[in-house]
Amino acid sequence: MKATIFSYITLSLVGLIRAGPFCIECTDAPEIRECLRTTIQCADNEKCYLEKVTNEDLSISFNAGCRSTQVCDIMDALATGRKKRLVNCAACCNDAPNQNVPCNANLCGLDTCLVCDGIHSDVASCTTAATCPPNEVCYTGIRIVGTALRYVFGCYEERVCYGMVSNENQESSIHHPRARVIHGDQGMHICDACCKGDRCNAADCFYLKKNMTIGDFNSGVVAPSVVAL
């Protein structure tokens, strides 16, 4: 009986200690999507945090998890042990998850996109949101499969989106030379569009394509440096 009571008290205390928000968690992840694979519940005196850093080799990495509320308030941790890395962004939150996505998945200006495998009968059937890698943007497409309209949602390389919108043929579509960008994608392409903004690819594909402009996307081409003589 005593053992049962002790166990109950222990579990209750654990529940009280871990009464904070659920957050995504990762350490030195090269892509934000790797952080989305793991979640952790913080203590009641902690908040979710996300940190985006530039490493010495100029690569980007992400750190996410729980951070004490005091540290979040004063952000002292930003200057600790970062001599070989530059902190692009460090932010905290304790909001409730949005559609099961922890709040720190949307920090540091990282918009989320609808990202789902396969083809879908409508926009409402894709409910998974994720943050694309730094060189990718939100993407959507419409397919004809048999006699039915189907939709695809995901991320695509920004430079390819730039190439599509800069193409003189306004009816151009995205075609990956080796494999489809979305696992399970099939059917005849009748629309492909890219966009930037939180869950922007939930909008109509034809509307997005009509409003795509060359200034929306980065070509991925690094301009040559000018050397003064």
Tab-separated table of N, CA, C and O in Angstrom, residues 78-194:
chain	number	residue	atom	x	y	z
A	78	LEU	N	22.693	33.801	-25.449
A	78	LEU	CA	23.100	34.088	-26.824
A	78	LEU	C	24.604	34.304	-26.956
A	78	LEU	O	25.191	33.994	-27.988
A	79	ALA	N	25.224	34.824	-25.921
A	79	ALA	CA	26.646	35.155	-26.024
A	79	ALA	C	27.539	34.099	-25.413
A	79	ALA	O	28.755	34.259	-25.359
A	80	THR	N	26.975	32.982	-24.979
A	80	THR	CA	27.765	31.974	-24.271
A	80	THR	C	28.243	30.889	-25.216
A	80	THR	O	27.447	30.222	-25.853
A	81	GLY	N	29.539	30.719	-25.324
A	81	GLY	CA	30.106	29.614	-26.083
A	81	GLY	C	29.832	29.679	-27.564
A	81	GLY	O	29.731	28.664	-28.230
A	82	ARG	N	29.746	30.900	-28.140
A	82	ARG	CA	29.442	31.025	-29.551
A	82	ARG	C	30.567	31.736	-30.306
A	82	ARG	O	30.326	32.441	-31.253
A	83	LYS	N	31.802	31.544	-29.890
A	83	LYS	CA	32.907	32.264	-30.492
A	83	LYS	C	33.092	31.928	-31.961
A	83	LYS	O	33.549	32.749	-32.739
A	84	LYS	N	32.750	30.699	-32.352
A	84	LYS	CA	32.943	30.288	-33.737
A	84	LYS	C	31.629	30.215	-34.496
A	84	LYS	O	31.573	29.694	-35.585
A	85	ARG	N	30.581	30.767	-33.894
A	85	ARG	CA	29.289	30.729	-34.559
A	85	ARG	C	28.563	32.042	-34.352
A	85	ARG	O	28.670	32.672	-33.306
A	86	LEU	N	27.841	32.482	-35.353
A	86	LEU	CA	27.044	33.697	-35.272
A	86	LEU	C	25.587	33.311	-35.121
A	86	LEU	O	25.079	32.482	-35.876
A	87	VAL	N	24.916	33.919	-34.161
A	87	VAL	CA	23.514	33.620	-33.919
A	87	VAL	C	22.656	34.493	-34.835
A	87	VAL	O	22.596	35.702	-34.659
A	88	ASN	N	22.038	33.890	-35.836
A	88	ASN	CA	21.146	34.628	-36.731
A	88	ASN	C	19.852	35.006	-36.023
A	88	ASN	O	19.285	36.062	-36.256
A	89	CYS	N	19.393	34.102	-35.172
A	89	CYS	CA	18.132	34.337	-34.487
A	89	CYS	C	18.053	33.432	-33.274
A	89	CYS	O	18.506	32.280	-33.323
A	90	ALA	N	17.499	33.937	-32.185
A	90	ALA	CA	17.210	33.132	-31.003
A	90	ALA	C	15.938	33.694	-30.386
A	90	ALA	O	15.873	34.878	-30.079
A	91	ALA	N	14.930	32.866	-30.236
A	91	ALA	CA	13.642	33.347	-29.745
A	91	ALA	C	12.947	32.260	-28.942
A	91	ALA	O	13.206	31.068	-29.132
A	92	CYS	N	12.052	32.684	-28.055
A	92	CYS	CA	11.313	31.760	-27.196
A	92	CYS	C	9.812	31.968	-27.356
A	92	CYS	O	9.349	33.002	-27.838
A	93	CYS	N	9.047	30.964	-26.933
A	93	CYS	CA	7.585	31.071	-26.955
A	93	CYS	C	7.010	30.051	-25.977
A	93	CYS	O	7.673	29.082	-25.607
A	94	ASN	N	5.787	30.267	-25.558
A	94	ASN	CA	5.086	29.283	-24.731
A	94	ASN	C	3.626	29.167	-25.139
A	94	ASN	O	2.763	28.854	-24.332
A	95	ASP	N	3.359	29.437	-26.414
A	95	ASP	CA	2.002	29.327	-26.937
A	95	ASP	C	1.609	27.870	-27.120
A	95	ASP	O	2.466	26.987	-27.256
A	96	ALA	N	0.326	27.633	-27.160
A	96	ALA	CA	-0.180	26.281	-27.416
A	96	ALA	C	0.144	25.881	-28.851
A	96	ALA	O	0.237	26.738	-29.731
A	97	PRO	N	0.351	24.579	-29.099
A	97	PRO	CA	0.620	24.126	-30.468
A	97	PRO	C	-0.477	24.540	-31.435
A	97	PRO	O	-1.651	24.570	-31.072
A	98	ASN	N	-0.089	24.872	-32.654
A	98	ASN	CA	-1.041	25.220	-33.706
A	98	ASN	C	-1.169	24.029	-34.637
A	98	ASN	O	-0.231	23.683	-35.343
A	99	GLN	N	-2.334	23.384	-34.628
A	99	GLN	CA	-2.566	22.168	-35.417
A	99	GLN	C	-1.469	21.136	-35.136
A	99	GLN	O	-0.858	20.571	-36.038
A	100	ASN	N	-1.215	20.923	-33.837
A	100	ASN	CA	-0.252	19.924	-33.346
A	100	ASN	C	1.202	20.254	-33.667
A	100	ASN	O	2.078	19.404	-33.505
A	101	VAL	N	1.481	21.464	-34.134
A	101	VAL	CA	2.857	21.879	-34.400
A	101	VAL	C	3.309	22.800	-33.271
A	101	VAL	O	2.706	23.857	-33.054
A	102	PRO	N	4.352	22.426	-32.483
A	102	PRO	CA	4.817	23.260	-31.373
A	102	PRO	C	5.161	24.668	-31.824
A	102	PRO	O	5.598	24.891	-32.965
A	103	CYS	N	4.991	25.626	-30.917
A	103	CYS	CA	5.132	27.034	-31.290
A	103	CYS	C	6.538	27.384	-31.758
A	103	CYS	O	6.712	28.270	-32.595
A	104	ASN	N	7.581	26.694	-31.231
A	104	ASN	CA	8.931	27.088	-31.635
A	104	ASN	C	9.295	26.622	-33.037
A	104	ASN	O	10.379	26.934	-33.539
A	105	ALA	N	8.398	25.898	-33.703
A	105	ALA	CA	8.631	25.543	-35.102
A	105	ALA	C	8.412	26.741	-36.014
A	105	ALA	O	8.818	26.732	-37.174
A	106	ASN	N	7.761	27.795	-35.478
A	106	ASN	CA	7.430	28.960	-36.290
A	106	ASN	C	8.205	30.209	-35.887
A	106	ASN	O	7.854	31.303	-36.313
A	107	LEU	N	9.241	30.047	-35.079
A	107	LEU	CA	10.038	31.193	-34.664
A	107	LEU	C	11.091	31.544	-35.711
A	107	LEU	O	11.271	30.838	-36.691
A	108	CYS	N	11.771	32.644	-35.495
A	108	CYS	CA	12.878	33.090	-36.355
A	108	CYS	C	12.437	33.371	-37.787
A	108	CYS	O	13.213	33.209	-38.734
A	109	GLY	N	11.184	33.767	-37.950
A	109	GLY	CA	10.715	34.113	-39.281
A	109	GLY	C	10.603	32.940	-40.226
A	109	GLY	O	10.579	33.113	-41.443
A	110	LEU	N	10.554	31.725	-39.676
A	110	LEU	CA	10.476	30.529	-40.512
A	110	LEU	C	9.005	30.188	-40.738
A	110	LEU	O	8.336	29.670	-39.865
A	111	ASP	N	8.512	30.493	-41.919
A	111	ASP	CA	7.123	30.188	-42.240
A	111	ASP	C	6.947	28.692	-42.446
A	111	ASP	O	7.869	27.990	-42.861
A	112	THR	N	5.764	28.207	-42.161
A	112	THR	CA	5.451	26.808	-42.417
A	112	THR	C	4.671	26.683	-43.716
A	112	THR	O	4.013	27.620	-44.173
A	113	CYS	N	4.763	25.519	-44.327
A	113	CYS	CA	4.053	25.221	-45.566
A	113	CYS	C	3.263	23.931	-45.372
A	113	CYS	O	3.629	23.088	-44.549
A	114	LEU	N	2.206	23.765	-46.134
A	114	LEU	CA	1.522	22.475	-46.162
A	114	LEU	C	2.450	21.489	-46.860
A	114	LEU	O	2.901	21.735	-47.980
A	115	VAL	N	2.759	20.386	-46.200
A	115	VAL	CA	3.687	19.390	-46.748
A	115	VAL	C	3.088	18.010	-46.540
A	115	VAL	O	3.007	17.514	-45.417
A	116	CYS	N	2.654	17.383	-47.616
A	116	CYS	CA	2.022	16.062	-47.536
A	116	CYS	C	2.483	15.199	-48.700
A	116	CYS	O	2.625	15.684	-49.830
A	117	ASP	N	2.705	13.933	-48.439
A	117	ASP	CA	3.033	12.990	-49.500
A	117	ASP	C	1.792	12.696	-50.335
A	117	ASP	O	0.659	12.781	-49.853
A	118	GLY	N	2.016	12.314	-51.573
A	118	GLY	CA	0.928	11.841	-52.414
A	118	GLY	C	0.031	12.941	-52.945
A	118	GLY	O	0.312	14.128	-52.837
A	119	ILE	N	-1.068	12.508	-53.552
A	119	ILE	CA	-2.039	13.434	-54.140
A	119	ILE	C	-3.272	13.501	-53.247
A	119	ILE	O	-3.576	12.561	-52.520
A	120	HIS	N	-3.979	14.628	-53.321
A	120	HIS	CA	-5.103	14.858	-52.405
A	120	HIS	C	-6.311	15.385	-53.169
A	120	HIS	O	-6.174	16.078	-54.177
A	121	SER	N	-7.488	15.068	-52.661
A	121	SER	CA	-8.722	15.453	-53.327
A	121	SER	C	-9.031	16.935	-53.170
A	121	SER	O	-9.718	17.526	-54.002
A	122	ASP	N	-8.531	17.552	-52.086
A	122	ASP	CA	-8.734	18.983	-51.865
A	122	ASP	C	-7.712	19.496	-50.859
A	122	ASP	O	-6.939	18.719	-50.292
A	123	VAL	N	-7.709	20.804	-50.652
A	123	VAL	CA	-6.736	21.417	-49.742
A	123	VAL	C	-6.934	20.930	-48.317
A	123	VAL	O	-5.967	20.694	-47.582
A	124	ALA	N	-8.187	20.737	-47.917
A	124	ALA	CA	-8.489	20.362	-46.534
A	124	ALA	C	-7.934	18.995	-46.166
A	124	ALA	O	-7.750	18.695	-44.983
A	125	SER	N	-7.641	18.162	-47.158
A	125	SER	CA	-7.160	16.811	-46.859
A	125	SER	C	-5.671	16.773	-46.535
A	125	SER	O	-5.146	15.743	-46.127
A	126	CYS	N	-4.975	17.891	-46.717
A	126	CYS	CA	-3.565	17.990	-46.303
A	126	CYS	C	-3.515	18.872	-45.071
A	126	CYS	O	-3.730	20.085	-45.151
A	127	THR	N	-3.221	18.278	-43.936
A	127	THR	CA	-3.253	19.019	-42.668
A	127	THR	C	-1.886	19.128	-42.008
A	127	THR	O	-1.765	19.682	-40.919
A	128	THR	N	-0.843	18.597	-42.646
A	128	THR	CA	0.494	18.612	-42.054
A	128	THR	C	1.247	19.864	-42.487
A	128	THR	O	1.357	20.149	-43.679
A	129	ALA	N	1.751	20.613	-41.514
A	129	ALA	CA	2.543	21.817	-41.800
A	129	ALA	C	3.981	21.580	-41.359
A	129	ALA	O	4.236	20.936	-40.343
A	130	ALA	N	4.912	22.071	-42.131
A	130	ALA	CA	6.331	21.920	-41.808
A	130	ALA	C	7.088	23.122	-42.338
A	130	ALA	O	6.597	23.852	-43.207
A	131	THR	N	8.282	23.337	-41.823
A	131	THR	CA	9.141	24.426	-42.279
A	131	THR	C	10.097	23.900	-43.324
A	131	THR	O	10.778	22.892	-43.114
A	132	CYS	N	10.162	24.559	-44.464
A	132	CYS	CA	11.040	24.128	-45.543
A	132	CYS	C	12.491	24.483	-45.219
A	132	CYS	O	12.751	25.390	-44.434
A	133	PRO	N	13.450	23.793	-45.835
A	133	PRO	CA	14.858	24.171	-45.681
A	133	PRO	C	15.084	25.597	-46.174
A	133	PRO	O	14.265	26.140	-46.930
A	134	PRO	N	16.200	26.231	-45.778
A	134	PRO	CA	16.437	27.641	-46.114
A	134	PRO	C	16.417	27.955	-47.606
A	134	PRO	O	16.092	29.066	-48.000
A	135	ASN	N	16.768	26.990	-48.461
A	135	ASN	CA	16.828	27.253	-49.901
A	135	ASN	C	15.560	26.827	-50.625
A	135	ASN	O	15.533	26.749	-51.853
A	136	GLU	N	14.488	26.550	-49.878
A	136	GLU	CA	13.239	26.111	-50.492
A	136	GLU	C	12.083	26.989	-50.038
A	136	GLU	O	12.155	27.661	-49.016
A	137	VAL	N	11.003	26.972	-50.832
A	137	VAL	CA	9.801	27.745	-50.535
A	137	VAL	C	8.582	26.838	-50.639
A	137	VAL	O	8.686	25.675	-51.049
A	138	CYS	N	7.417	27.363	-50.262
A	138	CYS	CA	6.188	26.575	-50.348
A	138	CYS	C	5.832	26.314	-51.809
A	138	CYS	O	6.104	27.133	-52.693
A	139	TYR	N	5.195	25.187	-52.027
A	139	TYR	CA	4.868	24.768	-53.396
A	139	TYR	C	3.534	24.045	-53.405
A	139	TYR	O	3.165	23.349	-52.448
A	140	THR	N	2.763	24.208	-54.490
A	140	THR	CA	1.523	23.463	-54.670
A	140	THR	C	1.331	23.168	-56.149
A	140	THR	O	1.896	23.856	-57.009
A	141	GLY	N	0.557	22.154	-56.438
A	141	GLY	CA	0.303	21.802	-57.834
A	141	GLY	C	-1.039	21.118	-57.991
A	141	GLY	O	-1.607	20.592	-57.031
A	142	ILE	N	-1.547	21.150	-59.222
A	142	ILE	CA	-2.793	20.469	-59.555
A	142	ILE	C	-2.500	19.441	-60.640
A	142	ILE	O	-1.757	19.710	-61.586
A	143	ARG	N	-3.064	18.255	-60.467
A	143	ARG	CA	-2.855	17.155	-61.403
A	143	ARG	C	-4.197	16.621	-61.903
A	143	ARG	O	-5.216	16.732	-61.216
A	144	ILE	N	-4.163	16.038	-63.082
A	144	ILE	CA	-5.303	15.266	-63.557
A	144	ILE	C	-4.914	13.800	-63.485
A	144	ILE	O	-3.944	13.369	-64.111
A	145	VAL	N	-5.627	13.050	-62.680
A	145	VAL	CA	-5.394	11.617	-62.527
A	145	VAL	C	-6.659	10.916	-63.000
A	145	VAL	O	-7.693	10.983	-62.339
A	146	GLY	N	-6.574	10.249	-64.156
A	146	GLY	CA	-7.779	9.689	-64.757
A	146	GLY	C	-8.658	10.823	-65.237
A	146	GLY	O	-8.292	11.579	-66.141
A	147	THR	N	-9.783	11.003	-64.583
A	147	THR	CA	-10.668	12.126	-64.898
A	147	THR	C	-10.859	13.038	-63.690
A	147	THR	O	-11.725	13.918	-63.711
A	148	ALA	N	-10.062	12.824	-62.648
A	148	ALA	CA	-10.232	13.582	-61.396
A	148	ALA	C	-9.124	14.603	-61.200
A	148	ALA	O	-7.979	14.391	-61.613
A	149	LEU	N	-9.471	15.729	-60.567
A	149	LEU	CA	-8.482	16.719	-60.174
A	149	LEU	C	-7.885	16.336	-58.830
A	149	LEU	O	-8.601	15.977	-57.902
A	150	ARG	N	-6.576	16.400	-58.735
A	150	ARG	CA	-5.888	16.087	-57.494
A	150	ARG	C	-4.850	17.170	-57.210
A	150	ARG	O	-4.369	17.850	-58.119
A	151	TYR	N	-4.485	17.312	-55.925
A	151	TYR	CA	-3.621	18.401	-55.496
A	151	TYR	C	-2.389	17.852	-54.766
A	151	TYR	O	-2.469	16.817	-54.093
A	152	VAL	N	-1.268	18.575	-54.898
A	152	VAL	CA	-0.040	18.208	-54.191
A	152	VAL	C	0.463	19.428	-53.423
A	152	VAL	O	0.251	20.574	-53.840
A	153	PHE	N	1.138	19.171	-52.295
A	153	PHE	CA	1.612	20.239	-51.423
A	153	PHE	C	2.991	19.879	-50.886
A	153	PHE	O	3.244	18.738	-50.506
A	154	GLY	N	3.882	20.857	-50.842
A	154	GLY	CA	5.205	20.584	-50.288
A	154	GLY	C	6.134	21.778	-50.401
A	154	GLY	O	5.702	22.934	-50.394
A	155	CYS	N	7.429	21.488	-50.508
A	155	CYS	CA	8.470	22.498	-50.649
A	155	CYS	C	9.196	22.270	-51.973
A	155	CYS	O	9.242	21.152	-52.473
A	156	TYR	N	9.751	23.342	-52.519
A	156	TYR	CA	10.535	23.196	-53.751
A	156	TYR	C	11.686	24.180	-53.716
A	156	TYR	O	11.631	25.226	-53.054
A	157	GLU	N	12.761	23.857	-54.453
A	157	GLU	CA	13.934	24.716	-54.491
A	157	GLU	C	13.559	26.095	-55.022
A	157	GLU	O	12.929	26.223	-56.074
A	158	GLU	N	13.981	27.128	-54.311
A	158	GLU	CA	13.625	28.486	-54.693
A	158	GLU	C	14.180	28.858	-56.063
A	158	GLU	O	13.521	29.546	-56.846
A	159	ARG	N	15.372	28.381	-56.380
A	159	ARG	CA	15.979	28.734	-57.664
A	159	ARG	C	15.168	28.180	-58.833
A	159	ARG	O	15.106	28.784	-59.910
A	160	VAL	N	14.534	27.000	-58.633
A	160	VAL	CA	13.697	26.423	-59.686
A	160	VAL	C	12.427	27.250	-59.860
A	160	VAL	O	11.960	27.479	-60.980
A	161	CYS	N	11.868	27.719	-58.744
A	161	CYS	CA	10.689	28.583	-58.816
A	161	CYS	C	11.030	29.881	-59.528
A	161	CYS	O	10.239	30.400	-60.327
A	162	TYR	N	12.221	30.397	-59.260
A	162	TYR	CA	12.696	31.606	-59.948
A	162	TYR	C	12.777	31.348	-61.443
A	162	TYR	O	12.352	32.176	-62.260
A	163	GLY	N	13.326	30.179	-61.798
A	163	GLY	CA	13.452	29.843	-63.207
A	163	GLY	C	12.103	29.722	-63.895
A	163	GLY	O	11.948	30.124	-65.048
A	164	MET	N	11.124	29.179	-63.196
A	164	MET	CA	9.809	29.011	-63.799
A	164	MET	C	9.143	30.357	-64.072
A	164	MET	O	8.594	30.589	-65.150
A	165	VAL	N	9.216	31.266	-63.098
A	165	VAL	CA	8.537	32.548	-63.258
A	165	VAL	C	9.263	33.459	-64.240
A	165	VAL	O	8.652	34.340	-64.861
A	166	SER	N	10.577	33.241	-64.424
A	166	SER	CA	11.336	34.068	-65.361
A	166	SER	C	11.272	33.525	-66.779
A	166	SER	O	11.681	34.198	-67.720
A	167	ASN	N	10.726	32.323	-66.934
A	167	ASN	CA	10.606	31.723	-68.256
A	167	ASN	C	9.623	32.525	-69.092
A	167	ASN	O	8.557	32.910	-68.627
A	168	GLU	N	9.971	32.756	-70.349
A	168	GLU	CA	9.090	33.523	-71.220
A	168	GLU	C	7.765	32.812	-71.440
A	168	GLU	O	6.738	33.439	-71.679
A	169	ASN	N	7.752	31.476	-71.360
A	169	ASN	CA	6.525	30.713	-71.528
A	169	ASN	C	5.741	30.764	-70.231
A	169	ASN	O	6.063	30.090	-69.272
A	170	GLN	N	4.715	31.564	-70.150
A	170	GLN	CA	3.948	31.758	-68.922
A	170	GLN	C	3.180	30.516	-68.512
A	170	GLN	O	2.668	30.429	-67.407
A	171	GLU	N	3.097	29.552	-69.406
A	171	GLU	CA	2.385	28.318	-69.076
A	171	GLU	C	3.333	27.222	-68.606
A	171	GLU	O	2.965	26.056	-68.516
A	172	SER	N	4.586	27.589	-68.334
A	172	SER	CA	5.571	26.582	-67.942
A	172	SER	C	5.218	25.961	-66.603
A	172	SER	O	4.566	26.564	-65.768
A	173	SER	N	5.657	24.722	-66.429
A	173	SER	CA	5.440	24.004	-65.183
A	173	SER	C	6.762	23.492	-64.672
A	173	SER	O	7.776	23.524	-65.363
A	174	ILE	N	6.751	23.021	-63.446
A	174	ILE	CA	7.953	22.451	-62.849
A	174	ILE	C	8.005	20.968	-63.159
A	174	ILE	O	7.060	20.234	-62.902
A	175	HIS	N	9.105	20.540	-63.737
A	175	HIS	CA	9.298	19.122	-64.009
A	175	HIS	C	10.688	18.731	-63.538
A	175	HIS	O	11.688	19.228	-64.052
A	176	HIS	N	10.758	17.877	-62.563
A	176	HIS	CA	12.030	17.401	-62.042
A	176	HIS	C	12.564	16.353	-63.010
A	176	HIS	O	11.854	15.418	-63.383
A	177	PRO	N	13.815	16.487	-63.482
A	177	PRO	CA	14.323	15.588	-64.513
A	177	PRO	C	14.479	14.145	-64.070
A	177	PRO	O	14.440	13.238	-64.887
A	178	ARG	N	14.645	13.887	-62.771
A	178	ARG	CA	14.923	12.517	-62.328
A	178	ARG	C	13.831	11.927	-61.459
A	178	ARG	O	13.576	10.738	-61.512
A	179	ALA	N	13.229	12.750	-60.627
A	179	ALA	CA	12.204	12.228	-59.713
A	179	ALA	C	11.229	13.335	-59.368
A	179	ALA	O	11.545	14.513	-59.435
A	180	ARG	N	10.020	12.952	-59.002
A	180	ARG	CA	9.036	13.945	-58.614
A	180	ARG	C	9.419	14.521	-57.253
A	180	ARG	O	9.944	13.838	-56.392
A	181	VAL	N	9.109	15.811	-57.070
A	181	VAL	CA	9.510	16.492	-55.851
A	181	VAL	C	8.755	15.967	-54.637
A	181	VAL	O	9.266	15.954	-53.536
A	182	ILE	N	7.523	15.505	-54.823
A	182	ILE	CA	6.706	15.025	-53.709
A	182	ILE	C	6.491	13.526	-53.863
A	182	ILE	O	6.054	13.057	-54.912
A	183	HIS	N	6.825	12.790	-52.827
A	183	HIS	CA	6.672	11.343	-52.869
A	183	HIS	C	5.211	10.974	-53.112
A	183	HIS	O	4.322	11.401	-52.393
A	184	GLY	N	4.956	10.184	-54.154
A	184	GLY	CA	3.591	9.777	-54.456
A	184	GLY	C	2.888	10.676	-55.442
A	184	GLY	O	1.732	10.437	-55.796
A	185	ASP	N	3.574	11.741	-55.892
A	185	ASP	CA	2.981	12.628	-56.893
A	185	ASP	C	2.770	11.846	-58.186
A	185	ASP	O	3.604	11.043	-58.590
A	186	GLN	N	1.649	12.093	-58.852
A	186	GLN	CA	1.357	11.404	-60.101
A	186	GLN	C	0.350	12.207	-60.901
A	186	GLN	O	-0.222	13.163	-60.411
A	187	GLY	N	0.151	11.801	-62.150
A	187	GLY	CA	-0.837	12.463	-62.989
A	187	GLY	C	-0.247	13.534	-63.881
A	187	GLY	O	0.953	13.815	-63.875
A	188	MET	N	-1.117	14.154	-64.683
A	188	MET	CA	-0.714	15.192	-65.626
A	188	MET	C	-0.680	16.547	-64.934
A	188	MET	O	-1.635	16.956	-64.282
A	189	HIS	N	0.441	17.265	-65.096
A	189	HIS	CA	0.574	18.598	-64.507
A	189	HIS	C	-0.313	19.582	-65.256
A	189	HIS	O	-0.189	19.738	-66.471
A	190	ILE	N	-1.182	20.292	-64.537
A	190	ILE	CA	-1.921	21.390	-65.157
A	190	ILE	C	-1.661	22.706	-64.432
A	190	ILE	O	-2.044	23.756	-64.921
A	191	CYS	N	-1.002	22.633	-63.289
A	191	CYS	CA	-0.608	23.857	-62.590
A	191	CYS	C	0.496	23.544	-61.602
A	191	CYS	O	0.465	22.513	-60.921
A	192	ASP	N	1.502	24.421	-61.544
A	192	ASP	CA	2.546	24.377	-60.522
A	192	ASP	C	2.787	25.801	-60.063
A	192	ASP	O	2.859	26.724	-60.888
A	193	ALA	N	2.909	26.013	-58.769
A	193	ALA	CA	3.124	27.365	-58.260
A	193	ALA	C	3.924	27.341	-56.971
A	193	ALA	O	3.831	26.397	-56.179
A	194	CYS	N	4.709	28.388	-56.772
A	194	CYS	CA	5.501	28.556	-55.557
A	194	CYS	C	5.066	29.851	-54.870
A	194	CYS	O	4.536	30.764	-55.501
